Structure formats: C-alpha cells, structure tokens
Coordinates of C-alpha atoms in Angstrom, one line a residue:
X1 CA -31.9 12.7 -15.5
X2 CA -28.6 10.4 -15.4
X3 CA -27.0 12.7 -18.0
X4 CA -27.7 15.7 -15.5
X5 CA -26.4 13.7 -12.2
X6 CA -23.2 12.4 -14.3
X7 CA -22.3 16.3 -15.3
X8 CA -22.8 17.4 -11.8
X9 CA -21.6 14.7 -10.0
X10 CA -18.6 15.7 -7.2
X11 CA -16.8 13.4 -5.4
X12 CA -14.3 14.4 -2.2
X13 CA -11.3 12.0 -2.2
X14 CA -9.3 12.0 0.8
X15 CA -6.5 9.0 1.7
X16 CA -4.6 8.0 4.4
X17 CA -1.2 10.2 4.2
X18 CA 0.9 7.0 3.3
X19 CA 2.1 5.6 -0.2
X20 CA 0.2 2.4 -0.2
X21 CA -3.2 4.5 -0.2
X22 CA -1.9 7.5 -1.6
X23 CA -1.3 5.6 -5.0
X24 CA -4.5 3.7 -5.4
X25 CA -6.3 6.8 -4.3
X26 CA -4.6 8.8 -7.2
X27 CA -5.3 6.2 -9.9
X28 CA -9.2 6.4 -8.6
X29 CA -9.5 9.7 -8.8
X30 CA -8.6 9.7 -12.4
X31 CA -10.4 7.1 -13.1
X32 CA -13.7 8.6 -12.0
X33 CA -12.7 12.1 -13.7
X34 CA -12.4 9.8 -16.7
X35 CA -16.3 8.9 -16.3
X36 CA -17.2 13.0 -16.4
X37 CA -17.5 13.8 -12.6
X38 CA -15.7 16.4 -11.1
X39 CA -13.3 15.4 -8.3
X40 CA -12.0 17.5 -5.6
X41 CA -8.8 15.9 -4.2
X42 CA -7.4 16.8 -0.6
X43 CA -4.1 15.9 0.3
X44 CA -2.5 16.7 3.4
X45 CA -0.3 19.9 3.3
X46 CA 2.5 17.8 4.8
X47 CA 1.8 15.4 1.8
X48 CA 1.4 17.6 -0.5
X49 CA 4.9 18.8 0.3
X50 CA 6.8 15.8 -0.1
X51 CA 5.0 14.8 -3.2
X52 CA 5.6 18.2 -5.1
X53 CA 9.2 18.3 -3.7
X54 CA 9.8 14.8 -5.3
X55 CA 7.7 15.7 -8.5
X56 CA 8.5 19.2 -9.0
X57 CA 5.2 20.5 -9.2
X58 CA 3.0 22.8 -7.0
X59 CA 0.0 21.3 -8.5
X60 CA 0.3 17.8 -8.9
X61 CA -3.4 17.6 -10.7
X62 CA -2.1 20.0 -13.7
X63 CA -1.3 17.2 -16.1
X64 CA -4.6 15.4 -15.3
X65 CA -6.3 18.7 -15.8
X66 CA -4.9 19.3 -19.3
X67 CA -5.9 15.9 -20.5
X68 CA -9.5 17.2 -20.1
X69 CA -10.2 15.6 -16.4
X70 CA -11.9 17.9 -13.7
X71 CA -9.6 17.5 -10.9
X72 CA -9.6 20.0 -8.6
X73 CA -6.7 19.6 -6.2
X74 CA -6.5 20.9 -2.4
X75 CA -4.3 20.7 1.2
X76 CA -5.6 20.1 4.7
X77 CA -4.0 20.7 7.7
X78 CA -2.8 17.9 10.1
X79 CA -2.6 19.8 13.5
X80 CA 1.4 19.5 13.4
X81 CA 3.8 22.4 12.1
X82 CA 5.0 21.6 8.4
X83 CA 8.3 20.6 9.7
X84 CA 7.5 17.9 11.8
X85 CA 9.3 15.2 11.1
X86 CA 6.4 12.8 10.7
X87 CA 8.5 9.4 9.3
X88 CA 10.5 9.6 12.3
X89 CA 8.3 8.0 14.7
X90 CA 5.1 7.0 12.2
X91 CA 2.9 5.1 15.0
X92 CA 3.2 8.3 17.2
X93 CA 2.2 10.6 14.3
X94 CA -1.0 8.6 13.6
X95 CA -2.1 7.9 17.1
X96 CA -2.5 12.0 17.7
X97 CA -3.4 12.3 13.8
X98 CA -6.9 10.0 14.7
X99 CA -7.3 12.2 17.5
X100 CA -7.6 16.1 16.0
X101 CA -7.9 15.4 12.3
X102 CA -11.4 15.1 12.0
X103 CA -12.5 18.9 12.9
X104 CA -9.9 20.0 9.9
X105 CA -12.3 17.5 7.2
X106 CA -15.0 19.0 9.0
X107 CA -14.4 22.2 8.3
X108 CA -12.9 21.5 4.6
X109 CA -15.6 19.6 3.4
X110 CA -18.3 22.1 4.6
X111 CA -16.5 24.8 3.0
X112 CA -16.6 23.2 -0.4
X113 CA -19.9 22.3 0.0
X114 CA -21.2 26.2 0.5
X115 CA -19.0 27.4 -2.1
X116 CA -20.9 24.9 -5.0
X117 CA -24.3 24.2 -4.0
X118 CA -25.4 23.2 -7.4
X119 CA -23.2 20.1 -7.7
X120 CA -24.2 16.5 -5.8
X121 CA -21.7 15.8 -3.4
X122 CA -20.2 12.1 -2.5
X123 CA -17.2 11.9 -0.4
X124 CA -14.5 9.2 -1.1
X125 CA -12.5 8.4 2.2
X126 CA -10.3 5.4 3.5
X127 CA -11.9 2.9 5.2
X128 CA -9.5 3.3 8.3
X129 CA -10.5 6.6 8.7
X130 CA -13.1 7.2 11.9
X131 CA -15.2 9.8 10.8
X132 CA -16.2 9.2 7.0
X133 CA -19.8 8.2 8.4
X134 CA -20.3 11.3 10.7
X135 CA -19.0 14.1 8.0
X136 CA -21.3 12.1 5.3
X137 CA -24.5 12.4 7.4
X138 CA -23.7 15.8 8.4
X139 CA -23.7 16.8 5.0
X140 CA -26.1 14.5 3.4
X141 CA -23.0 12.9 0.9
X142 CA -23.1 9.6 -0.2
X143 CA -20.4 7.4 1.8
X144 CA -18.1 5.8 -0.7
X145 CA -15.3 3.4 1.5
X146 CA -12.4 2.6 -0.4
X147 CA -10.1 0.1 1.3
X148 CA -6.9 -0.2 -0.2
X149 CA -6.0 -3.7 1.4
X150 CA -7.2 -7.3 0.7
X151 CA -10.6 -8.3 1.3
X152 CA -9.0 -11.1 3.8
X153 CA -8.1 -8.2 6.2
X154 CA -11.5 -6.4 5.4
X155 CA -13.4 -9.4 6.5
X156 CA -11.8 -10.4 9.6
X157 CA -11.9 -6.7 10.5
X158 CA -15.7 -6.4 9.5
X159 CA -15.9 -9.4 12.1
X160 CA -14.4 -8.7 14.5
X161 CA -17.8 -9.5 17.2
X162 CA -17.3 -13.2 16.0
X163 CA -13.2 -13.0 16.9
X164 CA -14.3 -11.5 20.3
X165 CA -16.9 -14.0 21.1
X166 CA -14.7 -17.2 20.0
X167 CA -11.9 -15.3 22.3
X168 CA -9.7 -14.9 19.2
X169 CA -9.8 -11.3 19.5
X170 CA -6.1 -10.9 20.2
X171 CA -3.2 -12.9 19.3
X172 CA -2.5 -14.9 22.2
X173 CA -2.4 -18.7 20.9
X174 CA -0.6 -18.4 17.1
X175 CA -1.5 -22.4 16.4
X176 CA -5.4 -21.7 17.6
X177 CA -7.5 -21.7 14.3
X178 CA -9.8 -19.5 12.9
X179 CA -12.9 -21.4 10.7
X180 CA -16.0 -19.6 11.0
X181 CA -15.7 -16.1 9.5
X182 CA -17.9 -15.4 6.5
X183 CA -16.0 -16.3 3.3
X184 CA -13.0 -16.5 5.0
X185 CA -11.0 -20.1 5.4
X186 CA -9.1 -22.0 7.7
X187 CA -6.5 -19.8 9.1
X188 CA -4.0 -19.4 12.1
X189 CA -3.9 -16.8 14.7
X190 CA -0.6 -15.5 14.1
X191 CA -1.6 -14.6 10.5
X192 CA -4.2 -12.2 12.1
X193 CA -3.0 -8.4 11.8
X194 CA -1.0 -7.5 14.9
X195 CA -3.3 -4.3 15.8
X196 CA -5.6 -7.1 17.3
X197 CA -3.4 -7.2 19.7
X198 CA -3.2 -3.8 20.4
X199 CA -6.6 -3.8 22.1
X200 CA -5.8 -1.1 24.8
X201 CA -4.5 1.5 22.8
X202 CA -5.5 4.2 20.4
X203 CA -4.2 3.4 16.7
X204 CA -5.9 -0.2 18.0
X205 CA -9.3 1.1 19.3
X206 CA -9.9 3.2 16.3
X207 CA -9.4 0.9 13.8
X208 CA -11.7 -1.0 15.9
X209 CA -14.4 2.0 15.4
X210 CA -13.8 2.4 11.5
X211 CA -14.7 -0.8 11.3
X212 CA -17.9 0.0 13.0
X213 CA -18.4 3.1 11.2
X214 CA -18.0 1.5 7.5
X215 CA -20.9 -0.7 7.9
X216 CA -22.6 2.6 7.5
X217 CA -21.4 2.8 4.1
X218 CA -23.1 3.0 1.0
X219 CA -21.0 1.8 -1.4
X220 CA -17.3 -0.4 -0.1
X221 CA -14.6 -0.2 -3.2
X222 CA -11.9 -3.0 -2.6
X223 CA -8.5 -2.5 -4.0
X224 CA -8.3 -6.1 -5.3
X225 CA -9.4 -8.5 -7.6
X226 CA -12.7 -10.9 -7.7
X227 CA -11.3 -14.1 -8.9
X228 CA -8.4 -14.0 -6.4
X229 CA -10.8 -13.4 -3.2
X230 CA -14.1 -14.3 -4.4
X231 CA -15.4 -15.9 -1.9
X232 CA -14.7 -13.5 0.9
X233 CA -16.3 -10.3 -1.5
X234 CA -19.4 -12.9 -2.1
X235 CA -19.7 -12.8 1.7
X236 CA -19.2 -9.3 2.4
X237 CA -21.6 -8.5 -0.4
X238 CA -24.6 -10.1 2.0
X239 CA -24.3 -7.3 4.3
X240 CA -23.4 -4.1 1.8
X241 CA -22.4 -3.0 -1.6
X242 CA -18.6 -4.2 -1.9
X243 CA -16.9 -4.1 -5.4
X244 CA -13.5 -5.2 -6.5
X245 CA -11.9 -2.8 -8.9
X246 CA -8.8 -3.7 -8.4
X247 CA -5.4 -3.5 -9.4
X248 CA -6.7 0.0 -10.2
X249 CA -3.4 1.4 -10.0
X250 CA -2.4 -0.2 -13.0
X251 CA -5.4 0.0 -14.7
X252 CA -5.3 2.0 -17.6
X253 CA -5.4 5.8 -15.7
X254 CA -1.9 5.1 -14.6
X255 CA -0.3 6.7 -17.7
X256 CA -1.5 10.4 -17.0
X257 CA 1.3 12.1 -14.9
X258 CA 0.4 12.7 -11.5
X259 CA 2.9 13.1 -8.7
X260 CA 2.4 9.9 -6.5
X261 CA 6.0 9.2 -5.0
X262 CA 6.7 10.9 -1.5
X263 CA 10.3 10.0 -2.2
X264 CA 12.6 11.7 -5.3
X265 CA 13.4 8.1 -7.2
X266 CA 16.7 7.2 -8.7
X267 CA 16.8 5.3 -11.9
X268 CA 18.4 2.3 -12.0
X269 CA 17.5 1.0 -15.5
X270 CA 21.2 0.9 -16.5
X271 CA 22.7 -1.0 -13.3
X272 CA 20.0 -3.4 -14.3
X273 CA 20.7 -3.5 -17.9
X274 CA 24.2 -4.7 -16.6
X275 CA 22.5 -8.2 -15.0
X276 CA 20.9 -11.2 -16.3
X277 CA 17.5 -12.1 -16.6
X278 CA 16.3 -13.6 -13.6
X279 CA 19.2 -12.7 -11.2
X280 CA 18.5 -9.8 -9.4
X281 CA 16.7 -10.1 -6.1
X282 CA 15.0 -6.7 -5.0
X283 CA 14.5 -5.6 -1.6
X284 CA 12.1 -3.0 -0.2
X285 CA 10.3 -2.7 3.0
X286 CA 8.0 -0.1 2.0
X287 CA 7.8 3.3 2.9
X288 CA 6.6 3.5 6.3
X289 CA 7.7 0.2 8.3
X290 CA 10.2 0.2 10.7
X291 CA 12.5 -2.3 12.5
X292 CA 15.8 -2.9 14.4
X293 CA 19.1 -2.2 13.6
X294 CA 20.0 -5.7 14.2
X295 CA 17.1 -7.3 11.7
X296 CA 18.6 -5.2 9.0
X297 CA 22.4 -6.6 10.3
X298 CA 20.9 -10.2 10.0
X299 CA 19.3 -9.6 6.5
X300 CA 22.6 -7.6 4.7
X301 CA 24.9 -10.6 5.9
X302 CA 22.1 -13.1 4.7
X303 CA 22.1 -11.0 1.3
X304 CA 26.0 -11.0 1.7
X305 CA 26.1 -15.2 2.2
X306 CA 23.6 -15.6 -0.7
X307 CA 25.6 -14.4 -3.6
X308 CA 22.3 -13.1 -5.5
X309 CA 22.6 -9.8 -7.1
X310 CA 20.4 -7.0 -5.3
X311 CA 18.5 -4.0 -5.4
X312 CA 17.8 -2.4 -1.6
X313 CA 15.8 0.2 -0.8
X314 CA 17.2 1.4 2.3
X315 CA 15.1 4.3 2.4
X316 CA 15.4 7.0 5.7
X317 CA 14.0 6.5 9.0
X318 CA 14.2 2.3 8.4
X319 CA 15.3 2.0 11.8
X320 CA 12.8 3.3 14.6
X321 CA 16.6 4.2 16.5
X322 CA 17.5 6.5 13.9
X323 CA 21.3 6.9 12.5
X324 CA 20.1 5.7 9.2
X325 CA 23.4 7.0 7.9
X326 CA 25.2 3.7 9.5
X327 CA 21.9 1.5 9.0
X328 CA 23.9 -1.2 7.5
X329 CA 26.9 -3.1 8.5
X330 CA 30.1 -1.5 8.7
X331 CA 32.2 -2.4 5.3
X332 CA 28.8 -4.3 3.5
X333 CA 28.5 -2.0 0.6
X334 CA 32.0 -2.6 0.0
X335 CA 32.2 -6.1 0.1
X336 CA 29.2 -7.0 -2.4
X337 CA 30.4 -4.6 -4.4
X338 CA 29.0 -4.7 -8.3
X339 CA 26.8 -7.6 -6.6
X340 CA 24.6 -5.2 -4.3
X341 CA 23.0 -1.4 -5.0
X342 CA 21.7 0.5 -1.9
X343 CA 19.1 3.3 -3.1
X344 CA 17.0 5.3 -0.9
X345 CA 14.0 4.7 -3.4
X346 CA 13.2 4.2 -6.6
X347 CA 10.0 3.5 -9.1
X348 CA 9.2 -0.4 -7.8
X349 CA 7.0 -0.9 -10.8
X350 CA 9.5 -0.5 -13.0
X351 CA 12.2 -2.4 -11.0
X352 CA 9.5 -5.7 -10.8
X353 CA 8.8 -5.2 -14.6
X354 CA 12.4 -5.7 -15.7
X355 CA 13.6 -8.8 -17.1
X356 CA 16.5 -8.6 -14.7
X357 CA 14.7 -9.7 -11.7
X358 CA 13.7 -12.7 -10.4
X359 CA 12.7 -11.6 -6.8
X360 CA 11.1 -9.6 -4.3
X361 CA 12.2 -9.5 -0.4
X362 CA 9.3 -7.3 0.8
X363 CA 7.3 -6.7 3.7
X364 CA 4.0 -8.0 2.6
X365 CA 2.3 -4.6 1.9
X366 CA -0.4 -4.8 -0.6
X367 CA 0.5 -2.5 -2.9
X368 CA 3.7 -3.7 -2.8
X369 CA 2.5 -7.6 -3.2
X370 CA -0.1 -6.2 -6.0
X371 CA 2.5 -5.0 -8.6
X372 CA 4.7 -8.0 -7.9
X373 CA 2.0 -10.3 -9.2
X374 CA 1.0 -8.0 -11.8
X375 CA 4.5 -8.4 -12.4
X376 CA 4.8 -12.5 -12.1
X377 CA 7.7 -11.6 -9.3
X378 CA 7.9 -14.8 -7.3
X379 CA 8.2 -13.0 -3.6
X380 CA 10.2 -14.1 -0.1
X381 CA 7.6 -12.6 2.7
X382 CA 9.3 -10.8 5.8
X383 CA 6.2 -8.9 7.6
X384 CA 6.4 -6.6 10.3
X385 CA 3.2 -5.3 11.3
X386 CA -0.2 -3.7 10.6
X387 CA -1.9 -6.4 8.1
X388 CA 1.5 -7.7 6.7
X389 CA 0.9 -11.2 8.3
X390 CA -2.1 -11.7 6.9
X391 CA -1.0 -10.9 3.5
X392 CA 1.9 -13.0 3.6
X393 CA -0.8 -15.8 4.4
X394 CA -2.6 -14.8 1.1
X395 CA 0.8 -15.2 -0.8
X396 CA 2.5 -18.0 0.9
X397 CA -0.7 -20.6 1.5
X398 CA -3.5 -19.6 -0.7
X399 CA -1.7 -18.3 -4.1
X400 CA 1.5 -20.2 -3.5
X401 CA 3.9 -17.4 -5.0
X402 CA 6.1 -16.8 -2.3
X403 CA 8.2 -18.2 0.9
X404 CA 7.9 -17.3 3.9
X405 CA 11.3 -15.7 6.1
X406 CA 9.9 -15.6 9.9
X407 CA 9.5 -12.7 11.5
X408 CA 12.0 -10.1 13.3
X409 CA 11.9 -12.3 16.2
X410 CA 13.7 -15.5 14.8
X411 CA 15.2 -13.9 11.5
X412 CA 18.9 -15.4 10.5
X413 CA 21.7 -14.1 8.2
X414 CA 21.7 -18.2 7.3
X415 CA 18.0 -18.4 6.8
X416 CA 18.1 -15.4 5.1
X417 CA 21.1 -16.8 2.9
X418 CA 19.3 -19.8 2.6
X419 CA 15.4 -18.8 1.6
X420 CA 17.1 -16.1 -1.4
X421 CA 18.6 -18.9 -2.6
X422 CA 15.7 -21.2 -2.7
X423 CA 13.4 -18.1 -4.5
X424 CA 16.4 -17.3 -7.2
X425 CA 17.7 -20.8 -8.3
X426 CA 16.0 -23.7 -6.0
X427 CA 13.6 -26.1 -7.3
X428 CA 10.6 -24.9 -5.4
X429 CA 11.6 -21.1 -7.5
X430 CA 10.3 -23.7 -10.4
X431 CA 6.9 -24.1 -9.4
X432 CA 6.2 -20.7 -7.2
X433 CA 6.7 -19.0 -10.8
X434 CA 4.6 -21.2 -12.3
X435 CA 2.2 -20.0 -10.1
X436 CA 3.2 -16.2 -10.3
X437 CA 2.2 -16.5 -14.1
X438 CA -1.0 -18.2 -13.4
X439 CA -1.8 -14.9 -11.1
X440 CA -0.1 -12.5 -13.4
X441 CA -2.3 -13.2 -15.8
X442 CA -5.3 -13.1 -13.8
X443 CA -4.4 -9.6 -12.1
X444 CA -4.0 -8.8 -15.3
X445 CA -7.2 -9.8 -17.4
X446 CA -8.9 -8.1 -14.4
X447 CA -8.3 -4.4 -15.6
X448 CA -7.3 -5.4 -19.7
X449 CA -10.3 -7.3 -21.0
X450 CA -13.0 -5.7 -22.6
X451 CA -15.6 -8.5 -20.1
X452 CA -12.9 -8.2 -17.2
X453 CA -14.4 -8.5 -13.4
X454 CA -12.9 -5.2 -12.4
X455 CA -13.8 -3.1 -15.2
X456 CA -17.7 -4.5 -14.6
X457 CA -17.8 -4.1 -11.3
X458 CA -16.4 -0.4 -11.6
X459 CA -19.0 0.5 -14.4
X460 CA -21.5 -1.4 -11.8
X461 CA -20.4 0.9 -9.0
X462 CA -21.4 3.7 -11.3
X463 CA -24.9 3.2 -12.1
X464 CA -25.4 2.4 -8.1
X465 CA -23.8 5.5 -7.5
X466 CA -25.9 7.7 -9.7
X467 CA -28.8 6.7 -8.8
X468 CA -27.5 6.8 -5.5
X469 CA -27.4 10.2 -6.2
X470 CA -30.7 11.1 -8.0
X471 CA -32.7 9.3 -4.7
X472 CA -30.4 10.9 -2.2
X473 CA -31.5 14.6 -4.0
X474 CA -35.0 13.7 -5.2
X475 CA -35.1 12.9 -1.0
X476 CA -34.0 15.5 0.4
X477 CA -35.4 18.3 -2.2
X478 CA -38.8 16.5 -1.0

C-alpha cells in the first residue's frame, strides 16, 4: 500500500514571491521529486517572468524534468498587471497581495485537483501565507507548512498569546526581557521582529493570522538545522509535527539546474581571483529590503574609511526614494577604485565560498545568514526589518559569528569604518572564525552525513506523510 501512495503521491508547492523562499522552495521541490512524488509547482506569473528573463528559459522545471523528476511547473495570477513594478514599493505590493490572492489559489488548486482525481493531493505553502489551512480543508489535502526562517522567529510567532499577556506584544521597551517562551531563552525586546510592532495594520494583522492558521497544520518543515536550535524545535514539537531539514538549499538537489535568481547575475570570479585570501569584505542587503539614501551615504564613506576591499550589491530599488542610478555618493566608485566593485547582483554562494573573502555585511536574512555559515563567513549584522533583528540575535549572542553595526537609526561612516575593520583584521575576527568553523561544519554534517539530523528528519517526514496520506484516503473513501 506505501508503494501505491509513494507513486501517486502529489504535492502543490507554492512560496512567497521573494528570493529567500523562492530558493529553499525550489531545492524542496526537487528534493521530494527525488523521493518519486509528483510535484506541481506554481509560481507567480510575475515571478515566473523575472526568473525566466534572468535564466533564459520559459520553463524553468525542464532540466529537473530530464533528470527523471516529475515536476510539473505552473503561473498564478497576482491581481496586478504584469508590468507593475512590484520592487518599487514591496510593503505596498504585499499588503494588497494578502488581500485578493487567496481566490486565484482557490481557483488553481481546485482546477488541478479535477483535472487528476486519481493522484493524493498534499499542498506545500509558506507558513506566512493566510489561507493554506482553508484551501487544505476545502479540498481534503494534507497541510504541509514550510517556514523558511529560524525556528527563533517561528516560536515567538507561534506565541504570540504569551507576548500579549506579559504586554510584550509590541516593541515599546527594547531593554524589557523576554524569559518564558517555550524553548526560547533570555532575550531582549528590540531583537523581536519589527512587524510586532505593526499591530494596526495589515501586513502586521495577517501575519498575526498565519500564525493562527499553521497550528492547523499537519506537518511544520523548518528551513534550519536541529543542533543549532534544538531546543526551540524540541518545544514546538509538543504541540505539532515540526522537522528541521535544513540547509536544504544546499543539500545535495542544488546541483540540478533550475532557474532560482530573480536577478541576471554577473560573474565576478576573476575580480576576485585578483585579491587575497581573506581580504574581501562583501556586501548585500538582499533582494527586497529597503532603506534611505543617507544609510547607504554613511555605509560607502564607512567602506571608503576602512580600506578593505569590497564586493556590493547595490541592486535596484535599494532606496524606497528611488533614483537608484545616483544611490551612492557622488565620486565613491571612483575614489576606491580597484579597492571597491558595485554589481547589481550576483551568485552569493559562490561569492561566500571563495577563498577571497573574509566577510559579509548583510542584512540578517536567513538565507542570506544560512550560506554564510555553510560558508564559515564571519558576518557584520545591519538589519532592517521583518525578522532581521531577531536573526542578528541568533548570530551575534547565541552562535557568536558575527558583530553587530546598529541600526539605520544610529549608523556611522566611522562605526562603519571601524566594525569592517574589526571583522577583517581585529583580534575579535580571530575567535568569531573560530566559531564560524565550529558552525560550518555543523550546517554542514546536517545535509552530508549518511546519520545527519536533517537527512533523518526529512526521511521521517516521509513516512508521516504517507501514511498521512493512506488514513486521510482510507477516511474519506469510508
């Protein structure tokens, strides 16, 4: 009977429409496809555009397909004309995208369902999505959650009754401290994510209500990796199934070709060939972050001060005021020179895995913070929203494999000068890489042992699943 469900199995994958899902999302879907099931994988059509535009594909899936995996590969609508420019003003895009998106799924997922009535059905959706829960029931799927951000976040999230009662529920008092959430230690207020303090409005209330809705779950995959946050996954496993499968974008799926950029990258193997080990400090804010014109002033002239070679992705639409063109300081490309390269964006994995660099300036996104310790990159945390500050808590007081810069609020050319100096060449840079091997190797052993935590508590997942599957249809056949 488990020989049946495994042919027949078909699983719906559909991520939030930003890198740091789209990526881990990809690298599941192939890893399930690798186990036998069929997968049907739905990107937005605005997506879908910007990946084959930077790929050169129509069908990003084709590769995957040829290897022998079942991935099917379709487009959704959004509700906004193709030519929207949806980086411009990213909160604003998602607040309407929570509010008319779900009838679109809806629609989809009942579609495919009609059309193949002889396959069982489970739908893979982001945790910060609304209406997982409601379009599972509908349909009678099983309800796999896949959170692609630290179980730290997921917990406090999951909890967030305990933060209102203790009236920690948003962040008013940054030195108050936080000691009685399941699995979760000491920890300050302003290392909560800043949506907590966005009570009133909607991007705010509805992650409020997929937290809600994801405790009607059956199965919680985490993007992350037991031995780092053990004790928040033990906790979180008293209430529902939660695995860690993580880094499960660099497990070993992520050498079939699959369009995953939204951005064309330029290669920048040979500027690098041109440094020295350890001297090149790389700088990316991700791909969806925005800040001031002035922060990015403070942070060139502190680059500028610090003599440290560099690699900057100043990607488009950094600045929420637009005129990216003049985004940096009048005369600073010139004046590093040789020292400094300015890119729009590039492959980051390959960037932190060459010998050249020694550094990573970065916004605290977890994928972002992921393949700098699979990378042993010591990192210098500037976060600027969403769940950034609690991941620069993770990195700065728990693992110890990075520094912390401040915030936009108090951010200085000189303590920007001075904190790149202290991650290339100070003697704290000593021990934090110390400490970035330790992790290295343990993000590593995660995915590359034969016995390794992830790779258990995937195949784990799988049994649960089908026979998940074989009650849910001996159920509702009955």
């Amino acid at each position: 009977m488990a020989e049946s469900v495994e042919k027949k199995a078909h699983g719906i994958m559909i991520s939030m429409p930003y890198q740091g899902h789209i990526t881990p999302f990809v690298s599941l879907a192939l890893k399930l496809a690798s186990k036998g099931m069929t997968i049907t994988f739905v990107h937005l059509e605005s997506v879908h555009h910007k990946l084959s535009k930077a790929s050169h594909k129509s069908d990003l899936f084709s590769d995957a397909r040829e290897s022998g995996l079942d991935i099917r590969y379709a487009t959704i609508a959004d509700g906004f004309p193709l030519d929207y420019d949806r980086d411009l003003r990213p909160e604003q895009y998602w607040t309407t995208l929570l509010q008319i998106f779900s009838p679109y799924v809806d629609d989809f997922v009942g579609k495919l369902i009609r059309s193949d009535p002889h396959s069982l059905h489970f739908l893979v959706a982001d945790t910060v999505y609304v209406w997982p829960a409601a379009i599972a029931r509908k349909y009678n799927l099983i309800n796999v959650s896949f959170y692609t951000s630290p179980a730290l976040v997921f917990s406090l999230l999951y909890h967030l009754d305990l933060l209102k009662e203790r009236g920690h529920f948003s962040r008013k008092d940054d030195a108050a401290v936080i000691d009685y959430v399941p699995g979760v230690g000491s920890m300050k207020i302003r290392d909560l994510m800043t949506s907590l303090s966005k009570t009133s409005d909607v991007t705010g209330n509805s992650l409020f209500k997929a937290f809600e809705e994801v405790k009607k779950a059956d199965f919680i995959l985490h993007n992350t990796v037991e031995e780092l946050e053990s004790e928040a996954l033990s906790a979180l496993n008293r209430y529902q199934p939660n695995y860690a499968v993580g880094p499960i974008n660099l497990s070993g799926t992520s050498s079939v070709a699959v369009g995953r950029s939204l951005h064309a990258e330029v290669d920048i193997t040979k500027w690098l060939g041109s440094k020295p080990a350890g001297s090149v400090l790389y700088v990316s804010f991700g791909s969806v972050v925005q800040t001031s014109k002035v922060v990015i002033g403070e942070i060139a002239h502190g680059l500028r001060l610090s003599e440290v070679n560099f690699i900057w992705v100043a990607r488009a639409h950094l600045t929420a005021s637009g005129g990216d063109a003049n985004v940096l300081p009048g005369g600073f490309v010139e004046e590093v020179g040789e020292r400094g390269l300015i890119v729009p964006w590039c492959d980051q994995i390959s960037v932190l895995s060459d010998p050249a660099v020694g550094g990573f300036l970065t916004h605290c996104g977890w994928n972002s913070v992921v393949e700098s310790m699979w990378c042993g990159v010591p990192m210098i945390c500037f976060p600027v929203t969403y769940d950034q500050p609690t991941v620069r808590k993770l990195v700065v007081s728990d693992w110890e494999i990075g520094i912390d810069l401040g915030d936009a609020a108090t951010v200085d050319r000189e303590g920007v000068a001075g904190k790149v100096r202290v991650l290339m060449s100070g003697d704290p840079s000593e021990r934090m890489r110390r400490e970035a091997a330790k992790v290295k190797q343990m993000v590593r052993a995660a995915v590359e042992d034969d016995e390794s935590s992830s790779l258990n508590n995937f195949n784990r997942f799988l049994v649960d699943l089908r026979n998940k599957l074989c009650t849910t249809t001996s159920i509702h056949k009955n």
